[in-house]
Short mmCIF file of C-alpha atoms and ligand atoms in Angstrom, two decimals:
data_model
loop_
_atom_site.label_atom_id
_atom_site.label_comp_id
_atom_site.label_asym_id
_atom_site.label_seq_id
_atom_site.Cartn_x
_atom_site.Cartn_y
_atom_site.Cartn_z
CA VAL A 1 -71.83 -18.41 15.06
CA THR A 2 -72.59 -18.88 18.73
CA SER A 3 -69.69 -18.09 21.08
CA ALA A 4 -69.01 -18.55 24.75
CA LYS A 5 -65.96 -18.03 26.92
CA ALA A 6 -64.59 -18.90 30.33
CA PHE A 7 -61.59 -17.76 32.37
CA GLY A 8 -58.28 -19.40 33.06
CA LYS A 9 -56.84 -19.27 36.56
CA ILE A 10 -53.71 -18.87 38.65
CA ILE A 11 -53.21 -20.65 41.92
CA VAL A 12 -51.17 -18.38 44.20
CA LEU A 13 -50.92 -20.88 47.06
CA GLY A 14 -52.30 -24.32 47.84
CA GLU A 15 -52.36 -26.48 44.69
CA HIS A 16 -52.47 -30.23 45.40
CA ALA A 17 -53.32 -29.61 49.08
CA VAL A 18 -56.72 -28.41 47.83
CA VAL A 19 -57.45 -31.93 46.54
CA TYR A 20 -57.28 -33.09 50.20
CA GLY A 21 -59.68 -30.49 51.53
CA GLU A 22 -57.16 -27.76 52.38
CA PRO A 23 -57.76 -24.18 51.17
CA ALA A 24 -56.06 -22.73 48.10
CA LEU A 25 -55.62 -19.05 47.31
CA ALA A 26 -56.41 -18.49 43.66
CA GLY A 27 -57.65 -15.98 41.15
CA ALA A 28 -59.08 -16.04 37.65
CA LEU A 29 -57.27 -14.73 34.57
CA SER A 30 -59.11 -12.59 32.05
CA ALA A 31 -57.66 -14.86 29.34
CA GLY A 32 -58.99 -18.39 28.98
CA CYS A 33 -60.97 -20.37 26.41
CA VAL A 34 -63.42 -19.35 23.68
CA VAL A 35 -65.75 -21.85 21.99
CA ASP A 36 -67.52 -21.11 18.69
CA VAL A 37 -70.31 -23.31 17.43
CA GLU A 38 -71.75 -23.08 13.92
CA LYS A 39 -73.64 -25.13 11.37
CA SER A 40 -71.31 -27.68 9.80
CA GLU A 41 -70.31 -27.10 6.22
CA HIS A 42 -68.72 -30.54 5.95
CA GLY A 43 -71.60 -32.94 6.48
CA VAL A 44 -69.39 -34.58 9.12
CA PRO A 45 -69.17 -32.36 12.22
CA HIS A 46 -65.64 -31.10 12.79
CA LEU A 47 -63.80 -29.98 15.86
CA MET A 48 -61.12 -27.37 15.32
CA LEU A 49 -58.58 -27.19 18.10
CA ASP A 50 -56.04 -24.53 17.28
CA THR A 51 -54.71 -25.83 13.96
CA GLN A 52 -55.80 -29.44 14.45
CA VAL A 53 -59.07 -30.79 13.06
CA PHE A 54 -60.94 -33.82 14.41
CA LYS A 55 -64.24 -35.52 13.75
CA VAL A 56 -66.56 -34.85 16.68
CA SER A 57 -67.50 -38.56 16.61
CA ASP A 58 -63.86 -39.60 17.36
CA ALA A 59 -64.26 -41.98 20.30
CA ASP A 60 -60.67 -41.85 21.56
CA ASN A 61 -60.15 -38.10 21.63
CA GLY A 62 -60.79 -36.53 25.04
CA VAL A 63 -61.73 -33.15 23.64
CA CYS A 64 -64.26 -34.74 21.26
CA LYS A 65 -65.67 -36.63 24.23
CA ALA A 66 -65.99 -33.31 26.06
CA VAL A 67 -67.82 -31.78 23.09
CA ARG A 68 -70.27 -34.69 23.02
CA ILE A 69 -70.99 -34.41 26.76
CA ALA A 70 -71.89 -30.74 26.31
CA GLN A 71 -73.97 -31.42 23.18
CA GLU A 72 -75.93 -34.24 24.74
CA ALA A 73 -76.71 -32.18 27.83
CA ALA A 74 -77.96 -29.36 25.62
CA GLY A 75 -80.02 -31.85 23.60
CA ILE A 76 -78.29 -31.13 20.29
CA ALA A 77 -76.22 -34.29 19.96
CA ALA A 78 -77.57 -35.23 16.57
CA SER A 79 -77.21 -31.92 14.80
CA ALA A 80 -74.28 -31.25 12.52
CA LEU A 81 -72.29 -28.54 14.25
CA ASP A 82 -68.69 -27.50 13.79
CA VAL A 83 -66.95 -26.56 17.00
CA THR A 84 -63.89 -24.33 17.27
CA ILE A 85 -61.99 -24.20 20.54
CA ARG A 86 -59.45 -21.42 21.02
CA PHE A 87 -57.20 -20.81 23.99
CA ASP A 88 -55.52 -17.56 24.89
CA VAL A 89 -53.64 -19.14 27.78
CA PRO A 90 -50.92 -21.80 27.32
CA VAL A 91 -52.57 -25.24 27.26
CA GLY A 92 -51.69 -27.98 29.75
CA ALA A 93 -49.56 -25.51 31.66
CA GLY A 94 -51.35 -25.02 34.97
CA LEU A 95 -53.44 -22.02 33.97
CA GLY A 96 -56.77 -23.83 33.95
CA SER A 97 -57.15 -24.31 30.19
CA SER A 98 -59.08 -27.57 30.51
CA ALA A 99 -61.41 -26.18 33.17
CA ALA A 100 -62.05 -23.08 31.07
CA MET A 101 -62.95 -25.37 28.19
CA SER A 102 -65.17 -27.46 30.46
CA VAL A 103 -67.18 -24.33 31.24
CA ALA A 104 -67.12 -22.66 27.82
CA LEU A 105 -68.33 -25.79 25.96
CA PRO A 106 -71.63 -26.25 27.85
CA ARG A 107 -72.20 -22.48 27.74
CA ALA A 108 -71.80 -22.48 23.96
CA MET A 109 -74.00 -25.55 23.42
CA PHE A 110 -76.81 -24.32 25.66
CA ALA A 111 -76.69 -20.90 23.99
CA ARG A 112 -76.86 -22.64 20.61
CA ALA A 113 -79.87 -24.66 21.77
CA ASP A 114 -81.48 -21.50 23.17
CA LYS A 115 -81.67 -23.09 26.59
CA THR A 116 -80.83 -21.46 29.89
CA LEU A 117 -78.00 -23.04 31.84
CA ASP A 118 -78.16 -22.64 35.61
CA ASP A 119 -75.01 -22.59 37.73
CA ALA A 120 -75.62 -25.98 39.36
CA THR A 121 -76.01 -27.71 35.99
CA LEU A 122 -72.95 -25.92 34.61
CA ARG A 123 -70.88 -27.01 37.62
CA GLU A 124 -72.05 -30.59 37.21
CA LEU A 125 -71.30 -30.66 33.46
CA SER A 126 -67.96 -29.01 33.88
CA ASN A 127 -67.04 -31.55 36.54
CA GLN A 128 -68.04 -34.37 34.19
CA ILE A 129 -65.90 -32.90 31.41
CA GLU A 130 -62.94 -32.23 33.73
CA LYS A 131 -63.02 -35.90 34.72
CA VAL A 132 -62.26 -36.85 31.11
CA PHE A 133 -58.85 -35.20 31.63
CA HIS A 134 -58.28 -35.35 35.34
CA GLY A 135 -59.26 -38.17 37.72
CA ASN A 136 -60.06 -36.25 40.88
CA PRO A 137 -60.64 -32.54 40.26
CA SER A 138 -61.07 -30.36 43.33
CA GLY A 139 -63.46 -28.11 41.37
CA LEU A 140 -61.28 -25.06 42.00
CA ASP A 141 -60.34 -24.51 38.36
CA ALA A 142 -63.93 -24.87 37.17
CA LEU A 143 -65.33 -22.47 39.74
CA LEU A 144 -62.79 -19.79 38.86
CA ALA A 145 -63.44 -20.41 35.16
CA MET A 146 -67.13 -19.69 35.83
CA THR A 147 -66.91 -16.75 38.20
CA GLY A 148 -63.69 -14.98 37.32
CA SER A 149 -63.00 -13.95 40.89
CA LEU A 150 -60.22 -14.07 43.50
CA GLY A 151 -60.55 -15.92 46.77
CA LEU A 152 -59.85 -18.74 49.14
CA PHE A 153 -61.25 -22.02 47.82
CA THR A 154 -62.01 -25.27 49.61
CA LYS A 155 -63.58 -28.38 48.13
CA LYS A 156 -66.36 -28.28 50.73
CA GLY A 157 -66.99 -24.56 51.06
CA GLY A 158 -66.37 -23.37 47.51
CA LEU A 159 -64.94 -19.92 46.98
CA THR A 160 -64.81 -17.20 49.63
CA PRO A 161 -64.04 -14.02 47.69
CA ILE A 162 -61.19 -11.85 48.96
CA ALA A 163 -60.89 -8.13 48.52
CA ALA A 164 -57.18 -7.49 48.02
CA LYS A 165 -56.05 -4.22 49.59
CA GLN A 166 -54.60 -3.13 46.26
CA PRO A 167 -54.58 -4.73 42.79
CA VAL A 168 -51.80 -7.31 42.69
CA ARG A 169 -49.86 -7.96 39.50
CA VAL A 170 -48.09 -11.25 38.94
CA ILE A 171 -45.69 -12.47 36.31
CA ILE A 172 -46.36 -15.82 34.65
CA ALA A 173 -43.68 -17.76 32.76
CA ASP A 174 -44.15 -21.06 30.96
CA THR A 175 -41.47 -23.77 31.19
CA GLY A 176 -42.79 -25.03 27.84
CA VAL A 177 -43.02 -28.54 29.29
CA GLN A 178 -46.55 -29.95 29.04
CA ARG A 179 -47.67 -32.40 31.67
CA SER A 180 -50.83 -34.14 32.77
CA THR A 181 -52.63 -32.87 35.86
CA GLN A 182 -54.00 -36.35 36.33
CA THR A 183 -50.51 -37.88 36.55
CA GLN A 184 -49.28 -35.17 38.92
CA VAL A 185 -52.30 -35.60 41.21
CA SER A 186 -51.95 -39.38 41.28
CA ASN A 187 -48.22 -39.13 42.00
CA VAL A 188 -48.98 -37.10 45.13
CA ALA A 189 -51.66 -39.62 46.12
CA ALA A 190 -49.18 -42.48 45.73
CA ARG A 191 -46.53 -40.71 47.80
CA ARG A 192 -49.10 -39.99 50.53
CA GLU A 193 -50.06 -43.65 50.45
CA ARG A 194 -46.42 -44.75 50.76
CA LEU A 195 -45.16 -42.27 53.34
CA GLY A 196 -48.31 -41.35 55.29
CA ARG A 197 -47.98 -38.77 58.03
CA PRO A 198 -45.07 -36.63 56.76
CA VAL A 199 -46.89 -36.13 53.47
CA GLU A 200 -50.16 -35.38 55.27
CA GLN A 201 -48.33 -32.82 57.39
CA THR A 202 -46.86 -31.21 54.28
CA ILE A 203 -50.36 -30.94 52.83
CA GLU A 204 -51.68 -29.39 56.06
CA ALA A 205 -48.78 -26.93 56.14
CA ILE A 206 -49.60 -25.86 52.60
CA GLY A 207 -53.21 -25.22 53.67
CA GLN A 208 -51.91 -23.02 56.47
CA LEU A 209 -49.84 -21.02 53.97
CA SER A 210 -53.00 -20.39 51.90
CA ARG A 211 -54.88 -19.03 54.93
CA MET A 212 -51.95 -16.77 55.81
CA GLY A 213 -51.73 -15.67 52.19
CA ALA A 214 -55.39 -14.62 52.14
CA GLU A 215 -54.72 -12.46 55.19
CA ALA A 216 -51.57 -10.96 53.66
CA LEU A 217 -53.50 -10.09 50.50
CA GLN A 218 -56.26 -8.37 52.49
CA LYS A 219 -53.66 -6.36 54.39
CA GLY A 220 -51.65 -5.58 51.26
CA ASP A 221 -48.57 -7.23 52.81
CA LEU A 222 -46.82 -8.32 49.62
CA ALA A 223 -43.50 -9.11 51.31
CA LYS A 224 -45.34 -11.67 53.44
CA LEU A 225 -47.22 -13.04 50.43
CA GLY A 226 -43.91 -13.48 48.59
CA GLU A 227 -42.36 -15.33 51.51
CA LEU A 228 -45.38 -17.61 51.68
CA MET A 229 -45.03 -18.35 47.96
CA ASN A 230 -41.36 -19.27 48.37
CA THR A 231 -42.18 -21.53 51.32
CA ASN A 232 -44.98 -23.14 49.33
CA GLN A 233 -42.55 -23.85 46.49
CA GLY A 234 -40.32 -25.71 48.94
CA LEU A 235 -43.23 -27.82 50.14
CA LEU A 236 -44.40 -28.55 46.59
CA SER A 237 -40.89 -29.70 45.87
CA ALA A 238 -41.18 -31.98 48.92
CA LEU A 239 -44.33 -33.44 47.33
CA SER A 240 -42.19 -34.05 44.24
CA VAL A 241 -44.29 -31.98 41.84
CA SER A 242 -41.53 -29.50 40.96
CA SER A 243 -39.02 -30.07 38.14
CA ALA A 244 -35.60 -28.85 37.01
CA GLU A 245 -37.24 -26.45 34.51
CA ILE A 246 -39.53 -25.03 37.20
CA GLU A 247 -36.69 -24.60 39.69
CA HIS A 248 -34.64 -22.85 37.03
CA LEU A 249 -37.34 -20.25 36.23
CA VAL A 250 -38.09 -19.77 39.94
CA HIS A 251 -34.43 -18.95 40.58
CA VAL A 252 -34.20 -16.64 37.55
CA ALA A 253 -37.22 -14.72 38.90
CA ARG A 254 -35.84 -14.47 42.43
CA LYS A 255 -32.43 -13.39 41.16
CA ALA A 256 -34.13 -10.63 39.16
CA GLY A 257 -35.72 -9.33 42.35
CA ALA A 258 -38.98 -11.28 42.71
CA ILE A 259 -40.16 -11.37 46.33
CA GLY A 260 -41.88 -14.68 45.70
CA ALA A 261 -41.81 -17.33 42.98
CA LYS A 262 -43.30 -20.80 42.70
CA LEU A 263 -44.89 -23.25 40.32
CA THR A 264 -48.60 -22.78 39.71
CA GLY A 265 -51.10 -25.54 38.98
CA ALA A 266 -50.19 -29.20 38.98
CA GLY A 267 -46.43 -28.74 38.43
CA GLY A 268 -44.10 -31.20 36.70
CA GLY A 269 -43.72 -28.51 34.01
CA GLY A 270 -46.22 -25.84 33.08
CA CYS A 271 -45.99 -22.33 34.48
CA ILE A 272 -44.43 -20.51 37.37
CA ILE A 273 -45.75 -17.30 38.92
CA ALA A 274 -43.62 -14.58 40.41
CA LEU A 275 -44.44 -11.59 42.56
CA ALA A 276 -42.26 -8.52 42.02
CA PRO A 277 -42.01 -5.41 44.17
CA PRO A 278 -44.80 -3.17 42.74
CA GLY A 279 -43.45 -1.33 39.70
CA ASP A 280 -40.64 -3.86 39.07
CA GLU A 281 -42.79 -6.40 37.18
CA GLU A 282 -41.12 -5.61 33.86
CA ILE A 283 -37.61 -6.20 35.31
CA VAL A 284 -38.56 -9.69 36.48
CA ALA A 285 -40.50 -10.40 33.26
CA SER A 286 -37.59 -9.46 31.01
CA ALA A 287 -35.19 -11.68 32.98
CA LEU A 288 -37.68 -14.55 32.54
CA ARG A 289 -38.11 -13.86 28.80
CA LYS A 290 -34.49 -14.93 28.25
CA HIS A 291 -35.46 -18.42 29.48
CA SER A 292 -39.14 -18.77 28.59
CA LYS A 293 -41.08 -18.28 25.34
CA THR A 294 -44.29 -17.25 27.10
CA VAL A 295 -44.11 -14.59 29.78
CA LEU A 296 -47.19 -12.57 30.79
CA ILE A 297 -47.87 -9.90 33.36
CA THR A 298 -51.41 -10.03 34.66
CA ASN A 299 -53.68 -8.83 37.44
CA LEU A 300 -54.75 -11.34 40.02
CA GLY A 301 -58.52 -11.96 39.69
CA ALA A 302 -60.19 -11.32 36.32
CA PRO A 303 -61.05 -9.29 34.41
C1 LIG B 1 -54.54 -27.97 39.18
O1 LIG B 1 -54.72 -26.71 38.56
C2 LIG B 1 -54.69 -27.84 40.66
C3 LIG B 1 -54.55 -29.13 41.45
O2 LIG B 1 -54.66 -28.76 42.81
C4 LIG B 1 -55.60 -30.14 41.09
C5 LIG B 1 -57.01 -29.73 41.49
O3 LIG B 1 -57.20 -28.83 42.32
O4 LIG B 1 -57.97 -30.36 41.00
C6 LIG B 1 -53.18 -29.75 41.26
#
């Protein structure tokens, strides 16, 4: 068996605005996606995705398409390989599962083919795979999936790593509502098209929050970071990417003492992140567990 992995991610500030060139503050998660590749025992190559099984040749399945892109690039399209994809982050929930897969798949196929995979090629392949699921990816998720770091990301400049003054722990809670990043991103685009300037200004304001957040993180000013997160949640709501389930978890977290709480990722469902006063993470997490099946406490920036 040949295995490869890639990291998931959490966006602390700046999702959606990042698609329009603004910075986002984000870090990798040590959890993510693992891909195993082995010689097929079935004659027909299979793809195992959690408990589901597909034929790799399935033309309509996005994940199968992703597998084929990686295989073709590695020059092993014709060989009979079974592929197993496992996630240890919730899927379709804003934690970068598809980007982690888009990085882990080429890594696994190139390793299987005994070929080296340089960063530029991996970025290109991962972008191609991400586009199967998401019309206009900023590249943020894929870069964090590759590097596992914490920093300020822009579409043009890539990732500028940030050294946080102290390790920062965040609480993640899943609304359990799956949504499509592609739909969320195109809804924002449509609103920007319809309303123009006010939406552009909201996007710019979000970018400003990300820059201020990077500074707060460097200084270790968590109260400020929390306030920025709460403000960002308000602006994301103005972009119409929040939801009743998200708002509910955000308010549960704040009521339990979180100094900041917001959706993370594309919104419309998926996960929220909350920042607790250091040492109080478990208090906020246990309040969230009453309303969410998946609650994790994690360090910002993997591993
Ligand atoms: C999704 O994790 C983040 C978005 O900003 C989309 C993107 O950056 O490609 C919503």
